[in-house]
């Protein structure tokens, strides 16, 4: 009886180790192409969840967050340069899909600096996925377009 229990535990441990190795290898293959010309962040980056960052000549911030432990979802992000008057930045978040392609979302701060901003999904052309945000997407079309252009150029994203 003890022999069967030990064998069962060994099988479970081997499956767990194999699952971890497969996940780690997949994660490296999936996200390594995005970190070219980027440096590892020192504050939030860990061995299990690396994070990378870069800034271009125009001050736009780029970041890559690998998936959390045993998760399949990480992200890429582009942020508009901040100033003293606008400490919060508009940004684009890109989620690489498991089998190719991307999902996009934006974080837009209200220009008045008083009221809350917006967070919603967009398509690859910058249109709101949810119709309730169509007017906001049109109002911020220039910012969304610039963020998409920069993300697609920096990471050579193709849909």
mmCIF file of C-alpha atoms in Angstrom:
data_model
loop_
_atom_site.group_PDB
_atom_site.id
_atom_site.type_symbol
_atom_site.label_atom_id
_atom_site.label_comp_id
_atom_site.label_asym_id
_atom_site.label_seq_id
_atom_site.Cartn_x
_atom_site.Cartn_y
_atom_site.Cartn_z
ATOM 1 C CA UNK A 1 0.000 0.000 0.000
ATOM 2 C CA UNK A 2 2.793 2.385 0.951
ATOM 3 C CA UNK A 3 4.471 1.648 -2.395
ATOM 4 C CA UNK A 4 1.344 2.775 -4.320
ATOM 5 C CA UNK A 5 1.063 5.983 -2.319
ATOM 6 C CA UNK A 6 4.718 6.846 -2.944
ATOM 7 C CA UNK A 7 4.319 6.066 -6.639
ATOM 8 C CA UNK A 8 1.198 8.269 -6.802
ATOM 9 C CA UNK A 9 2.975 11.150 -5.077
ATOM 10 C CA UNK A 10 5.950 10.775 -7.419
ATOM 11 C CA UNK A 11 3.662 10.861 -10.464
ATOM 12 C CA UNK A 12 1.888 13.991 -9.198
ATOM 13 C CA UNK A 13 5.209 15.725 -8.493
ATOM 14 C CA UNK A 14 6.546 14.799 -11.945
ATOM 15 C CA UNK A 15 3.387 16.120 -13.628
ATOM 16 C CA UNK A 16 3.611 19.334 -11.619
ATOM 17 C CA UNK A 17 7.292 19.783 -12.535
ATOM 18 C CA UNK A 18 6.571 19.037 -16.210
ATOM 19 C CA UNK A 19 3.682 21.538 -16.232
ATOM 20 C CA UNK A 20 5.909 24.214 -14.722
ATOM 21 C CA UNK A 21 8.674 23.556 -17.243
ATOM 22 C CA UNK A 22 6.218 23.685 -20.147
ATOM 23 C CA UNK A 23 4.713 26.940 -18.871
ATOM 24 C CA UNK A 24 8.132 28.515 -18.281
ATOM 25 C CA UNK A 25 9.353 27.516 -21.759
ATOM 26 C CA UNK A 26 6.169 28.742 -23.452
ATOM 27 C CA UNK A 27 6.359 32.040 -21.575
ATOM 28 C CA UNK A 28 9.965 32.598 -22.655
ATOM 29 C CA UNK A 29 9.197 31.822 -26.292
ATOM 30 C CA UNK A 30 6.049 33.975 -26.309
ATOM 31 C CA UNK A 31 7.435 37.117 -24.654
ATOM 32 C CA UNK A 32 11.182 37.154 -25.419
ATOM 33 C CA UNK A 33 10.683 38.785 -28.860
ATOM 34 C CA UNK A 34 9.022 41.799 -27.223
ATOM 35 C CA UNK A 35 11.875 42.695 -24.866
ATOM 36 C CA UNK A 36 14.500 43.547 -27.492
ATOM 37 C CA UNK A 37 16.122 46.920 -26.722
ATOM 38 C CA UNK A 38 14.462 47.001 -23.298
ATOM 39 C CA UNK A 39 15.948 46.883 -19.818
ATOM 40 C CA UNK A 40 14.717 44.819 -16.901
ATOM 41 C CA UNK A 41 12.811 46.890 -14.356
ATOM 42 C CA UNK A 42 14.423 46.879 -10.955
ATOM 43 C CA UNK A 43 11.430 47.569 -8.736
ATOM 44 C CA UNK A 44 8.610 45.242 -9.811
ATOM 45 C CA UNK A 45 10.436 42.579 -11.828
ATOM 46 C CA UNK A 46 10.854 39.111 -10.313
ATOM 47 C CA UNK A 47 12.229 35.820 -11.585
ATOM 48 C CA UNK A 48 8.721 34.407 -12.048
ATOM 49 C CA UNK A 49 7.193 37.602 -13.451
ATOM 50 C CA UNK A 50 9.822 39.638 -15.282
ATOM 51 C CA UNK A 51 9.037 43.190 -16.370
ATOM 52 C CA UNK A 52 10.921 45.250 -18.908
ATOM 53 C CA UNK A 53 10.799 48.940 -19.776
ATOM 54 C CA UNK A 54 12.092 51.409 -22.329
ATOM 55 C CA UNK A 55 11.590 55.041 -23.272
ATOM 56 C CA UNK A 56 11.863 56.418 -26.797
ATOM 57 C CA UNK A 57 13.351 59.723 -27.918
ATOM 58 C CA UNK A 58 9.925 61.405 -27.701
ATOM 59 C CA UNK A 59 9.437 60.344 -24.070
ATOM 60 C CA UNK A 60 6.869 57.588 -24.676
ATOM 61 C CA UNK A 61 7.136 54.741 -22.169
ATOM 62 C CA UNK A 62 7.081 51.093 -23.274
ATOM 63 C CA UNK A 63 6.758 48.128 -20.944
ATOM 64 C CA UNK A 64 6.406 44.371 -21.095
ATOM 65 C CA UNK A 65 4.938 42.358 -18.236
ATOM 66 C CA UNK A 66 5.336 38.603 -18.499
ATOM 67 C CA UNK A 67 2.374 36.446 -17.383
ATOM 68 C CA UNK A 68 1.926 35.798 -13.685
ATOM 69 C CA UNK A 69 2.851 32.342 -12.397
ATOM 70 C CA UNK A 70 1.025 29.649 -14.401
ATOM 71 C CA UNK A 71 -1.062 32.314 -16.159
ATOM 72 C CA UNK A 72 -1.175 32.712 -19.922
ATOM 73 C CA UNK A 73 -1.820 36.469 -19.925
ATOM 74 C CA UNK A 74 0.889 39.104 -19.867
ATOM 75 C CA UNK A 75 0.845 42.494 -21.568
ATOM 76 C CA UNK A 76 2.663 45.165 -23.469
ATOM 77 C CA UNK A 77 1.975 48.824 -22.730
ATOM 78 C CA UNK A 78 2.699 52.229 -24.244
ATOM 79 C CA UNK A 79 2.253 55.421 -22.243
ATOM 80 C CA UNK A 80 2.107 59.042 -23.364
ATOM 81 C CA UNK A 81 4.853 61.198 -21.805
ATOM 82 C CA UNK A 82 3.829 62.837 -18.553
ATOM 83 C CA UNK A 83 4.400 66.432 -17.484
ATOM 84 C CA UNK A 84 4.038 68.336 -14.246
ATOM 85 C CA UNK A 85 0.587 69.466 -15.397
ATOM 86 C CA UNK A 86 -0.435 65.957 -16.468
ATOM 87 C CA UNK A 87 1.107 63.451 -14.048
ATOM 88 C CA UNK A 88 -1.234 60.696 -15.251
ATOM 89 C CA UNK A 89 -0.653 59.354 -18.693
ATOM 90 C CA UNK A 90 -2.936 58.047 -21.414
ATOM 91 C CA UNK A 91 -1.918 54.546 -22.350
ATOM 92 C CA UNK A 92 -2.463 51.544 -24.541
ATOM 93 C CA UNK A 93 -2.365 47.979 -23.247
ATOM 94 C CA UNK A 94 -1.785 45.107 -25.657
ATOM 95 C CA UNK A 95 -2.510 41.504 -24.689
ATOM 96 C CA UNK A 96 -0.873 38.944 -26.998
ATOM 97 C CA UNK A 97 -3.352 36.120 -27.641
ATOM 98 C CA UNK A 98 -2.352 32.530 -27.046
ATOM 99 C CA UNK A 99 -2.577 31.500 -30.716
ATOM 100 C CA UNK A 100 -1.604 34.760 -32.422
ATOM 101 C CA UNK A 101 -3.111 38.198 -32.713
ATOM 102 C CA UNK A 102 -3.707 40.799 -30.036
ATOM 103 C CA UNK A 103 -6.379 42.386 -27.887
ATOM 104 C CA UNK A 104 -6.128 46.101 -27.184
ATOM 105 C CA UNK A 105 -7.340 48.374 -24.424
ATOM 106 C CA UNK A 106 -6.859 52.038 -23.631
ATOM 107 C CA UNK A 107 -6.658 54.082 -20.468
ATOM 108 C CA UNK A 108 -7.592 57.686 -21.180
ATOM 109 C CA UNK A 109 -7.514 60.491 -18.661
ATOM 110 C CA UNK A 110 -10.091 63.228 -18.830
ATOM 111 C CA UNK A 111 -8.626 66.467 -20.142
ATOM 112 C CA UNK A 112 -10.254 68.478 -17.335
ATOM 113 C CA UNK A 113 -8.074 66.678 -14.773
ATOM 114 C CA UNK A 114 -10.990 66.562 -12.349
ATOM 115 C CA UNK A 115 -13.296 63.749 -13.396
ATOM 116 C CA UNK A 116 -12.389 60.127 -13.890
ATOM 117 C CA UNK A 117 -11.053 58.938 -17.204
ATOM 118 C CA UNK A 118 -11.971 55.946 -19.317
ATOM 119 C CA UNK A 119 -10.816 52.358 -19.720
ATOM 120 C CA UNK A 120 -12.175 50.245 -22.555
ATOM 121 C CA UNK A 121 -11.258 47.719 -25.227
ATOM 122 C CA UNK A 122 -10.527 48.827 -28.764
ATOM 123 C CA UNK A 123 -9.898 47.001 -32.035
ATOM 124 C CA UNK A 124 -6.666 47.178 -34.045
ATOM 125 C CA UNK A 125 -7.890 50.336 -35.816
ATOM 126 C CA UNK A 126 -8.697 52.197 -32.590
ATOM 127 C CA UNK A 127 -12.489 51.785 -32.606
ATOM 128 C CA UNK A 128 -14.258 51.023 -29.341
ATOM 129 C CA UNK A 129 -15.327 47.392 -29.058
ATOM 130 C CA UNK A 130 -18.280 48.371 -26.839
ATOM 131 C CA UNK A 131 -20.644 50.822 -28.557
ATOM 132 C CA UNK A 132 -21.089 52.851 -25.362
ATOM 133 C CA UNK A 133 -17.502 54.132 -25.824
ATOM 134 C CA UNK A 134 -17.799 55.086 -29.509
ATOM 135 C CA UNK A 135 -18.019 58.820 -28.765
ATOM 136 C CA UNK A 136 -15.020 58.681 -26.409
ATOM 137 C CA UNK A 137 -12.968 56.734 -28.977
ATOM 138 C CA UNK A 138 -13.780 59.373 -31.605
ATOM 139 C CA UNK A 139 -12.924 62.221 -29.201
ATOM 140 C CA UNK A 140 -9.539 60.649 -28.378
ATOM 141 C CA UNK A 141 -8.907 59.261 -31.882
ATOM 142 C CA UNK A 142 -5.623 61.169 -32.276
ATOM 143 C CA UNK A 143 -4.195 59.867 -28.987
ATOM 144 C CA UNK A 144 -5.403 56.310 -29.628
ATOM 145 C CA UNK A 145 -4.015 56.397 -33.166
ATOM 146 C CA UNK A 146 -0.634 57.627 -31.954
ATOM 147 C CA UNK A 147 -0.443 54.943 -29.269
ATOM 148 C CA UNK A 148 -1.373 52.196 -31.732
ATOM 149 C CA UNK A 149 1.166 53.463 -34.270
ATOM 150 C CA UNK A 150 3.925 53.512 -31.688
ATOM 151 C CA UNK A 151 3.084 50.050 -30.300
ATOM 152 C CA UNK A 152 2.906 48.500 -33.757
ATOM 153 C CA UNK A 153 6.193 50.156 -34.729
ATOM 154 C CA UNK A 154 8.091 49.354 -31.532
ATOM 155 C CA UNK A 155 7.074 45.680 -31.374
ATOM 156 C CA UNK A 156 6.284 45.080 -35.096
ATOM 157 C CA UNK A 157 2.760 43.976 -34.208
ATOM 158 C CA UNK A 158 0.721 42.529 -37.055
ATOM 159 C CA UNK A 159 -2.905 41.545 -36.707
#
